PDB file of C-alpha atoms and ligand atoms in Angstrom:
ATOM      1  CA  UNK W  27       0.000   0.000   0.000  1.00  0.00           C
ATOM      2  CA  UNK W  28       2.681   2.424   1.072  1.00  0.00           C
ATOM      3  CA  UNK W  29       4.590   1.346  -2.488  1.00  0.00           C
ATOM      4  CA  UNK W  30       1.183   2.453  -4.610  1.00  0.00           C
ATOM      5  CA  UNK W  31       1.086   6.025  -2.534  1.00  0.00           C
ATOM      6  CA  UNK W  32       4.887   6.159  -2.901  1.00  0.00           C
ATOM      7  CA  UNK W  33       4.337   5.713  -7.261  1.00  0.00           C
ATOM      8  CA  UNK W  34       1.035   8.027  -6.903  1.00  0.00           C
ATOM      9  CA  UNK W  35       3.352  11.077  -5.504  1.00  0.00           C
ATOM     10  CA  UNK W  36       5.495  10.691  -8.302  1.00  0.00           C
ATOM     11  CA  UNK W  37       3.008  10.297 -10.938  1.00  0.00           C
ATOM     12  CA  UNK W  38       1.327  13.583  -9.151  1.00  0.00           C
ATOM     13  CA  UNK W  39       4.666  15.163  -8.969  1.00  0.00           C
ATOM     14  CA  UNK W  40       5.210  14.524 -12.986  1.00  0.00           C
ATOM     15  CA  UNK W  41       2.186  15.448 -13.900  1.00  0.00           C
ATOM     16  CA  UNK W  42       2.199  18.903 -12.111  1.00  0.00           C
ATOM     17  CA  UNK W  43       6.127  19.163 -13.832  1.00  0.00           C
ATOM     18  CA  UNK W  44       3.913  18.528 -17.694  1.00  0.00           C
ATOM     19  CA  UNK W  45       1.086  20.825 -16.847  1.00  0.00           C
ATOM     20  CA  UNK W  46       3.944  23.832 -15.340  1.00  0.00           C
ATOM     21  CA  UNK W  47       5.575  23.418 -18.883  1.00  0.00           C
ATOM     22  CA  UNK W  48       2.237  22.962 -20.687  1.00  0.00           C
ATOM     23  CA  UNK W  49       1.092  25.919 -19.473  1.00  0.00           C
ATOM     24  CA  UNK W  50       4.286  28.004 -19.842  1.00  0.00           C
ATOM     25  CA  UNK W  51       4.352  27.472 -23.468  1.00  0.00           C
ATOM     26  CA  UNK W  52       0.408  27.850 -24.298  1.00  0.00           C
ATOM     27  CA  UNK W  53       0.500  31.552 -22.588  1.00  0.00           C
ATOM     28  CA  UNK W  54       3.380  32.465 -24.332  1.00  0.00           C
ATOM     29  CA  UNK W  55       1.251  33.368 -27.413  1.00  0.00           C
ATOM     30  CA  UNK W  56       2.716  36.607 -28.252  1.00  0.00           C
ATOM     31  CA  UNK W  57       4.657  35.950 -31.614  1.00  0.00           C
ATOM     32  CA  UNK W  58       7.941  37.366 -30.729  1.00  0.00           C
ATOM     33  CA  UNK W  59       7.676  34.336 -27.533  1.00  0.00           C
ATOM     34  CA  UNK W  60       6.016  31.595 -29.194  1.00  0.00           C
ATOM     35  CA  UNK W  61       7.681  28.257 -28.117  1.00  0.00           C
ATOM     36  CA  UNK W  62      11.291  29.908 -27.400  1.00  0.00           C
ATOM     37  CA  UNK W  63      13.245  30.441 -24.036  1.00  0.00           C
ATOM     38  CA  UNK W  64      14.965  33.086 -25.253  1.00  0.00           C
ATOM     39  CA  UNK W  65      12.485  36.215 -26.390  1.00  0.00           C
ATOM     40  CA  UNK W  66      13.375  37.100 -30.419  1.00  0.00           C
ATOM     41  CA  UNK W  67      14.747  40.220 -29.407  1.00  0.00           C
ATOM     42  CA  UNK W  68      14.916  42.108 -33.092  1.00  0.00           C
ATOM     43  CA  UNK W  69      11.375  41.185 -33.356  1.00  0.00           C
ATOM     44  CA  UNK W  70      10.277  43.049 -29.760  1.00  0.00           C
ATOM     45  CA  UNK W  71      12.182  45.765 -30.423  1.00  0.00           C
ATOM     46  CA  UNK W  72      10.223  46.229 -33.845  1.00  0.00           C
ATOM     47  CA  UNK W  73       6.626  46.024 -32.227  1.00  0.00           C
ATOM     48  CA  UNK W  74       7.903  48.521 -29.807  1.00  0.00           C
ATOM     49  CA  UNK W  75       9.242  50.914 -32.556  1.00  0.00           C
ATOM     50  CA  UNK W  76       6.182  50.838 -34.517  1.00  0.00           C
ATOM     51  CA  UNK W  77       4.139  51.787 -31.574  1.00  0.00           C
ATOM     52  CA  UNK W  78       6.275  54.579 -30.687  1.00  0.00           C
ATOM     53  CA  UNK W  79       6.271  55.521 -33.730  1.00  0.00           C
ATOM     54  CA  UNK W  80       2.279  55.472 -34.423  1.00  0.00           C
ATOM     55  CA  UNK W  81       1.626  57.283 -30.860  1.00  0.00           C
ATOM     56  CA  UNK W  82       3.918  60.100 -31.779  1.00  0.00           C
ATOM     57  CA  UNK W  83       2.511  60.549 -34.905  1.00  0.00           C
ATOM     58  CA  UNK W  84      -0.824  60.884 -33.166  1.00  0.00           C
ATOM     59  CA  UNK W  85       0.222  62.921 -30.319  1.00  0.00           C
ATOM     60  CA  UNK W  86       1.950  65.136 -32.631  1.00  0.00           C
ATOM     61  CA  UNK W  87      -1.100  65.631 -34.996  1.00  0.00           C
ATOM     62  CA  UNK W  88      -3.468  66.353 -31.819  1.00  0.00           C
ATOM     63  CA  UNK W  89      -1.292  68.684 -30.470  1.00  0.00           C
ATOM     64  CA  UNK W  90      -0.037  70.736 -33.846  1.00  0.00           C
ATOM     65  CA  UNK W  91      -4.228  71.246 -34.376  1.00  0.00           C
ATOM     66  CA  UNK W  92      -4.919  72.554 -31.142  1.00  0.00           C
ATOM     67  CA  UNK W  93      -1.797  74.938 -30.642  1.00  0.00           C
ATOM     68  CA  UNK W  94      -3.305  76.193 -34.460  1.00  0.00           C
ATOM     69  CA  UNK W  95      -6.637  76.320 -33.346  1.00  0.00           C
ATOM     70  CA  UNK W  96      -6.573  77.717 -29.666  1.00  0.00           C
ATOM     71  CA  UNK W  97      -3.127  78.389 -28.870  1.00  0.00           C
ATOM     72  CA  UNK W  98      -0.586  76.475 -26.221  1.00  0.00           C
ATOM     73  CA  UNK W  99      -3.409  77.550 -23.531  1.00  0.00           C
ATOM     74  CA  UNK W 100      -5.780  75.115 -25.494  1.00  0.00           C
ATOM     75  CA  UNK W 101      -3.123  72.500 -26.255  1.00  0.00           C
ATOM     76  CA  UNK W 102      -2.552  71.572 -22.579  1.00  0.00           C
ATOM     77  CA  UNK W 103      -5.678  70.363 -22.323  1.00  0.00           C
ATOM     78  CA  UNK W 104      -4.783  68.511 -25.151  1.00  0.00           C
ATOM     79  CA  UNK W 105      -2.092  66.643 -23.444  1.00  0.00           C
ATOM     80  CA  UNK W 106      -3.655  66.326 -19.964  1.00  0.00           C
ATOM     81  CA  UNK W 107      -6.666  64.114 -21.718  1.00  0.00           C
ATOM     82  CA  UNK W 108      -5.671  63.110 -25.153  1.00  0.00           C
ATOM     83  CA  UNK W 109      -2.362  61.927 -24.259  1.00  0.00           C
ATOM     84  CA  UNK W 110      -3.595  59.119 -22.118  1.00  0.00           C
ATOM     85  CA  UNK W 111      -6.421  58.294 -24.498  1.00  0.00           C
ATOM     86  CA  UNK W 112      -4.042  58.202 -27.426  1.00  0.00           C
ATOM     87  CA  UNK W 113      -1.740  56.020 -25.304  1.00  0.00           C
ATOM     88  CA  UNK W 114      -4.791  53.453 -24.629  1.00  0.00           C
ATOM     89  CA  UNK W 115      -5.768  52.996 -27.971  1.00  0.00           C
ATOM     90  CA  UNK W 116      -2.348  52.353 -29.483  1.00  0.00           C
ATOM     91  CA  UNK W 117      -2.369  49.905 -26.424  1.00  0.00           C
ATOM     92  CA  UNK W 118      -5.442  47.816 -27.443  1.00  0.00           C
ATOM     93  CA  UNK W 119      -4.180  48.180 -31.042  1.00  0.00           C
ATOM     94  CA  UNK W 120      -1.088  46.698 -30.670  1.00  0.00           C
ATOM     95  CA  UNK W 121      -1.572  44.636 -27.531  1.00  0.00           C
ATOM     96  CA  UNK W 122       1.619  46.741 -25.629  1.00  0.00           C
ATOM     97  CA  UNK W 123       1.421  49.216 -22.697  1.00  0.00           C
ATOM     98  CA  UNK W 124       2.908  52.512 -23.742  1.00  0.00           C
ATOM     99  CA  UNK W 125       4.025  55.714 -21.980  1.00  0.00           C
ATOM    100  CA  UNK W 126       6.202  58.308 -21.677  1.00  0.00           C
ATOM    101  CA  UNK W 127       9.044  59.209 -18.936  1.00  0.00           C
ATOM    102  CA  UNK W 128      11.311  61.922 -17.926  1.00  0.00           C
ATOM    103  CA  UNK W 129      13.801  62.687 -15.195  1.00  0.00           C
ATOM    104  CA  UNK W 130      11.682  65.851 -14.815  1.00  0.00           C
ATOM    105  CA  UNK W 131       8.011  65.094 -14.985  1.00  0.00           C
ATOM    106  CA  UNK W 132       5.358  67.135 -15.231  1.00  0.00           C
ATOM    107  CA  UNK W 133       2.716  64.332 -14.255  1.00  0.00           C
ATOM    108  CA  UNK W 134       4.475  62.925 -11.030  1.00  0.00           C
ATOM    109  CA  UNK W 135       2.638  59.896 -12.576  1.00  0.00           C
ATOM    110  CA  UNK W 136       4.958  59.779 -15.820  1.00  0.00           C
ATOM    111  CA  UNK W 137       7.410  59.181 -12.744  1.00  0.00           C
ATOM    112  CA  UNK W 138      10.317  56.422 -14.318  1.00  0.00           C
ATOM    113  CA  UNK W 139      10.774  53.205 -12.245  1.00  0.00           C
ATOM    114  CA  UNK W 140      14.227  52.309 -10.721  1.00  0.00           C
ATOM    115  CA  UNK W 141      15.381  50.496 -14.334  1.00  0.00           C
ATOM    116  CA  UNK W 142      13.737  53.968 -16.072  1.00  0.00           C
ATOM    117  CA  UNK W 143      15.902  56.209 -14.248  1.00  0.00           C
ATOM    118  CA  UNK W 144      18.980  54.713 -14.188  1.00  0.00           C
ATOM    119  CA  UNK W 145      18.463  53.944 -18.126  1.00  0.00           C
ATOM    120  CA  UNK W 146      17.164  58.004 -18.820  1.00  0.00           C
ATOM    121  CA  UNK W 147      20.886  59.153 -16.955  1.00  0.00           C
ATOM    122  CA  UNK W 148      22.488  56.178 -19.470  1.00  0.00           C
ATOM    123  CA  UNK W 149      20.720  58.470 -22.411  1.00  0.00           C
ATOM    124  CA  UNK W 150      22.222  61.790 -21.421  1.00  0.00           C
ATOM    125  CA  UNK W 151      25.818  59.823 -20.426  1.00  0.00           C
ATOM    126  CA  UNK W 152      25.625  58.753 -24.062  1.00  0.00           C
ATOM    127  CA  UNK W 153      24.960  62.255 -25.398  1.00  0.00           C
ATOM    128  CA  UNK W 154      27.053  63.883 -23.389  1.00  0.00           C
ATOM    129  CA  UNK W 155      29.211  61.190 -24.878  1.00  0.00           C
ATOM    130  CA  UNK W 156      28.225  62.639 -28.480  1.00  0.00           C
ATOM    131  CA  UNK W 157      25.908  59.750 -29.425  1.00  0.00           C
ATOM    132  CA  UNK W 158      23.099  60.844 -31.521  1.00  0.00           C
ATOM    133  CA  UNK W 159      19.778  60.509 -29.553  1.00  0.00           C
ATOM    134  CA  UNK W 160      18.220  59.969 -32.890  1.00  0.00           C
ATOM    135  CA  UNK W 161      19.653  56.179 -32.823  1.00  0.00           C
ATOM    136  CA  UNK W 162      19.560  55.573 -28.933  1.00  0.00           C
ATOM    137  CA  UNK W 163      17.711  53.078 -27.383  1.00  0.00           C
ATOM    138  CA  UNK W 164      17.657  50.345 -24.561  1.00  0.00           C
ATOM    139  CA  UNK W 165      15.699  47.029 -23.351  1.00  0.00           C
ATOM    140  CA  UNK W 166      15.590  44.788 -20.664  1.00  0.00           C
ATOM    141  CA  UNK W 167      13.350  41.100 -20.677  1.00  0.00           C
ATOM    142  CA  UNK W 168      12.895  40.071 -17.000  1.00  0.00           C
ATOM    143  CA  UNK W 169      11.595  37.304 -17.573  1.00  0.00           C
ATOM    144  CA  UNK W 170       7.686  38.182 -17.973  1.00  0.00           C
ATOM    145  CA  UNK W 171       7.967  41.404 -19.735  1.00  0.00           C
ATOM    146  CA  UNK W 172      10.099  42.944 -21.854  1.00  0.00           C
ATOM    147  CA  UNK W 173      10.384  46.511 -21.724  1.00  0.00           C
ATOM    148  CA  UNK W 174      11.753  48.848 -24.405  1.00  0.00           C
ATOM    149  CA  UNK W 175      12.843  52.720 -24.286  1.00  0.00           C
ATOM    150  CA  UNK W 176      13.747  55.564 -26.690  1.00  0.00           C
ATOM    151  CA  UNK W 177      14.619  58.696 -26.075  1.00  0.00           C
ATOM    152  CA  UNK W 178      12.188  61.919 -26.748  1.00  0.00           C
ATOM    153  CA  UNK W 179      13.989  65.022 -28.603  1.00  0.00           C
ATOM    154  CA  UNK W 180      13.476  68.451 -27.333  1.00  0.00           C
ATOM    155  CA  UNK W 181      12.175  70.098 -30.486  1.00  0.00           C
ATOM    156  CA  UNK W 182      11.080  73.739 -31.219  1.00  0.00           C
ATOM    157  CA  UNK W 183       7.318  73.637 -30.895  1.00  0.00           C
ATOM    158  CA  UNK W 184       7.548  72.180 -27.385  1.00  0.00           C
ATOM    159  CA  UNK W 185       9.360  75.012 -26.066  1.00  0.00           C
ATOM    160  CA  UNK W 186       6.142  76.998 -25.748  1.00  0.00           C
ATOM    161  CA  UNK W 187       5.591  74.822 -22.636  1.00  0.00           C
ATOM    162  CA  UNK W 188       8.866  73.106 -21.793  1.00  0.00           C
ATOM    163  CA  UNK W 189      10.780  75.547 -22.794  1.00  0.00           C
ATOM    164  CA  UNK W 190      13.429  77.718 -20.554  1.00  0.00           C
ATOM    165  CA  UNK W 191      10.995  80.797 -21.540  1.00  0.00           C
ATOM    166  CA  UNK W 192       7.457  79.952 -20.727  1.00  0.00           C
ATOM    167  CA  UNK W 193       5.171  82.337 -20.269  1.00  0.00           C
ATOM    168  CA  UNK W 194       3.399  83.831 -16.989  1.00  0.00           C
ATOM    169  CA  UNK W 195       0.008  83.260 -18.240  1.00  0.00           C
ATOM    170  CA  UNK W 196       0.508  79.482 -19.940  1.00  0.00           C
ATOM    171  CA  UNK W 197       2.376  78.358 -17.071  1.00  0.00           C
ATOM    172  CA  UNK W 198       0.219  79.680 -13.778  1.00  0.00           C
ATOM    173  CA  UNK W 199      -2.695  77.367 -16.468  1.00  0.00           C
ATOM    174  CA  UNK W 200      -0.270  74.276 -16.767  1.00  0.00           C
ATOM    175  CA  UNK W 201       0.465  74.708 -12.765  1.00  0.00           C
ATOM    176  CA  UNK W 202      -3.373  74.004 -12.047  1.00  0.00           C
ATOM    177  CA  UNK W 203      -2.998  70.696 -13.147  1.00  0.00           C
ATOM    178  CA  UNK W 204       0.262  70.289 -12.645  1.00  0.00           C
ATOM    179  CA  UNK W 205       1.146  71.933  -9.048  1.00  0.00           C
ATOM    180  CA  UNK W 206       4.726  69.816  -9.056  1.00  0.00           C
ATOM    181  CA  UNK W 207       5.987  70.460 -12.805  1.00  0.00           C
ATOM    182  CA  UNK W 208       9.521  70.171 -13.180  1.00  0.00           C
ATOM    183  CA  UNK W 209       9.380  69.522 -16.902  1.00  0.00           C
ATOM    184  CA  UNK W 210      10.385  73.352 -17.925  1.00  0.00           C
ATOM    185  CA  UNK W 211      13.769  75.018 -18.563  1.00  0.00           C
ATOM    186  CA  UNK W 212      14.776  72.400 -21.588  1.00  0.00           C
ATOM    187  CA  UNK W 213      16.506  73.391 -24.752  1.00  0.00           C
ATOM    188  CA  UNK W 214      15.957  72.365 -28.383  1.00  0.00           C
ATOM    189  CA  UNK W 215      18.195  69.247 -28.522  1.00  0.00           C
ATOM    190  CA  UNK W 216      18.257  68.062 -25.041  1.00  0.00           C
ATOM    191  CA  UNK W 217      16.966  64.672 -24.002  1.00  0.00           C
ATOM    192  CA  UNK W 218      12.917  65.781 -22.581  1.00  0.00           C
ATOM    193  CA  UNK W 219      11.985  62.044 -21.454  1.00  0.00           C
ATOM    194  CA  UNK W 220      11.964  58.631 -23.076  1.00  0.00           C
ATOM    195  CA  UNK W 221       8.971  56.520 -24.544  1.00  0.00           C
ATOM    196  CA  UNK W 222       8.851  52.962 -22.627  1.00  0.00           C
ATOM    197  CA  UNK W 223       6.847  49.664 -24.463  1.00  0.00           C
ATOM    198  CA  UNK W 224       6.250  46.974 -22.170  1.00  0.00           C
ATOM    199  CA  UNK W 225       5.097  43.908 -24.076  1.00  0.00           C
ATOM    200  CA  UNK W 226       4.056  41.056 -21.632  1.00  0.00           C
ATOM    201  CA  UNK W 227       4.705  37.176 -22.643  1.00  0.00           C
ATOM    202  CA  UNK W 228       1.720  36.181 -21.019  1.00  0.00           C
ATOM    203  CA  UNK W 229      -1.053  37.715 -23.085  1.00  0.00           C
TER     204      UNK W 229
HETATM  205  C1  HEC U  12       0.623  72.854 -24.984  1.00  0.00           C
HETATM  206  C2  HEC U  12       1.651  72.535 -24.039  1.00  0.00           C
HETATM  207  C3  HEC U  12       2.599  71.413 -24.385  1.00  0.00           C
HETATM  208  C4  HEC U  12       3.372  71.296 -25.505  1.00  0.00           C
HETATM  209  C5  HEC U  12       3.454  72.233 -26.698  1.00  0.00           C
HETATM  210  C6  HEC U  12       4.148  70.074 -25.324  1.00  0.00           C
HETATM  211  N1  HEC U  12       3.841  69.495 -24.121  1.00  0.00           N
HETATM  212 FE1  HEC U  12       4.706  67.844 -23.327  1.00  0.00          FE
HETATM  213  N2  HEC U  12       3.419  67.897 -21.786  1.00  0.00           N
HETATM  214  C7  HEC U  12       2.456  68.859 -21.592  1.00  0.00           C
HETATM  215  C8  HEC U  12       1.588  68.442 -20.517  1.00  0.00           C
HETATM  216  C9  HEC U  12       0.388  69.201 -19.989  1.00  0.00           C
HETATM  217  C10 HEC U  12       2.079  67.192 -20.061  1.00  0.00           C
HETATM  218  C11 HEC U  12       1.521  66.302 -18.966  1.00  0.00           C
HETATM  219  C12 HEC U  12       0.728  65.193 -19.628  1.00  0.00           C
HETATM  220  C13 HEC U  12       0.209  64.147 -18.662  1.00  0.00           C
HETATM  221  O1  HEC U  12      -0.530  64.510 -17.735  1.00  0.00           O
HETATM  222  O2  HEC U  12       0.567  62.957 -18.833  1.00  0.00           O
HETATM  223  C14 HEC U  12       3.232  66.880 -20.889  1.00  0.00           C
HETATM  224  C15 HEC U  12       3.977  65.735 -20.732  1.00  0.00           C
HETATM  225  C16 HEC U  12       5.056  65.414 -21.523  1.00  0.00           C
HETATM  226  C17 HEC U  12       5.884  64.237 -21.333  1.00  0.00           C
HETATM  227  C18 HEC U  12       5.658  63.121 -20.308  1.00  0.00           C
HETATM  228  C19 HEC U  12       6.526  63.257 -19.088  1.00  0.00           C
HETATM  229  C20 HEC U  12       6.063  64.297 -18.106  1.00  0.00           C
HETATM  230  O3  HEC U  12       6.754  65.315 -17.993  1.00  0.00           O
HETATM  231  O4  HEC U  12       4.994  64.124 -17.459  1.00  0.00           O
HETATM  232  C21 HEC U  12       6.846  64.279 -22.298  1.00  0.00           C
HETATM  233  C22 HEC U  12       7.953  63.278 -22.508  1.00  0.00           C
HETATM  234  C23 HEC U  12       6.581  65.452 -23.104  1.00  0.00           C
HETATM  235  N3  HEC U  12       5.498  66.130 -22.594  1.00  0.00           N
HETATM  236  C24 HEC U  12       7.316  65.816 -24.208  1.00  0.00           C
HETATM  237  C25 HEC U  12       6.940  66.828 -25.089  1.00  0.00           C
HETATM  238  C26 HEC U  12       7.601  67.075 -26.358  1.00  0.00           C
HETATM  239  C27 HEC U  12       8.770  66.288 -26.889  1.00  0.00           C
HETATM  240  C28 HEC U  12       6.940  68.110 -26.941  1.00  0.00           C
HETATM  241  C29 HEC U  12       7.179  68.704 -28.310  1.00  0.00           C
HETATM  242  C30 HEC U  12       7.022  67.812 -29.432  1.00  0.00           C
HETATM  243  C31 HEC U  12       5.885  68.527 -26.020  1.00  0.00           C
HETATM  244  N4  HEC U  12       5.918  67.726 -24.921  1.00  0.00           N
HETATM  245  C32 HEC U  12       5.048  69.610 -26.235  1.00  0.00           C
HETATM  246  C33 HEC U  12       2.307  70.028 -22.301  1.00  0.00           C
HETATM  247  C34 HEC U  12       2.895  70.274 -23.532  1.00  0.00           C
END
């Protein structure tokens, strides 16, 4: 009797071992996973790209048509809402989580994580460096998610509200929503923040 509960715990114990690996390799339907240990790393850092580079497009379009139409005042309000909204849909499009990042936020909720910030000061070490930010980028895979970032240019037309010169009237409207901005004072060419795609293995 002992014998049969002695073979049951190890036909128990293999079983659970199938089902763990079973399992593993079902949820890892995401086509840059599919039935490999090692993530196809070329092929996550293209899926990330392309969603960077369709929620800048539309970020860029919704902001250039409301500074036209009602001014930087207007625009804010553009970022405060559309920004996230913009960021959702590219999300449920492309099955990632985007967002953006900075060492000086406005939204303390655009806040990097511990990997964020240390890869943001990488960025400006690099430029400082003379890298181009144009080609800069980074990613880690944990494991369960891998996570891309690219740097964000400071450009001309976001001056108006991250600039060094913002005005009195824009920026006492900006500080109602955003009592603990920091993201003012850059320059055309510096580093503003970084983009970050996460794109899970288990979805
Ligand atoms: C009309 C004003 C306005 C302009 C112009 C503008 N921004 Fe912003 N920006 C904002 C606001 C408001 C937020 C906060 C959005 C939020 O709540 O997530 C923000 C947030 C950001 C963030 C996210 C990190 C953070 O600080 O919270 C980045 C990165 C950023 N802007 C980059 C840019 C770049 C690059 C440009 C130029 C292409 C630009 N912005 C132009 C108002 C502006």
């Amino acid at each position: 009797m002992r014998l049969i509960m002695k073979k049951l715990k190890y036909i128990v114990a293999a079983y659970a071992v199938f089902a763990a690996f079973a399992y593993t390799f079902t949820a890892f339907d995401n086509r840059a996973f599919s039935g490999q240990e090692e993530p196809d790393v070329s092929a996550l850092q293209e899926k990330a790209q392309s969603a960077i580079m369709n929620f800048q497009k539309a970020l860029k379009g919704e902001l250039m048509a409301a500074m036209q139409k009602g001014g930087p005042k207007a625009a804010v309000e553009i970022c405060n809402e559309k920004a996230p909204q913009i960021a959702e849909k590219i999300n449920l499009d492309e099955n990632v989580i985007i967002s953006r990042t900075s060492l000086k936020v406005r939204n303390p909720g655009n806040a990097p994580d511990d990997w964020e910030k240390k890869t943001l000061q990488n960025f400006e070490k690099r430029k400082t460096g003379g890298e181009a930010i144009k080609t800069m980028n980074a990613s880690q895979y944990d494991g369960e998610t891998f996570t891309y970032m690219k740097p964000i240019p400071m450009m001309g037309m976001c001056s108006a509200c991250h600039g060094t010169n913002v005005s009195k009237p824009l920026y006492e409207h900006i500080s109602q929503y955003y009592p603990d901005d920091k993201a003012i004072g850059f320059k055309p060419g510096d580093i503003r923040g970084a983009f970050v795609v996460q794109i899970s293995s288990e979805n």
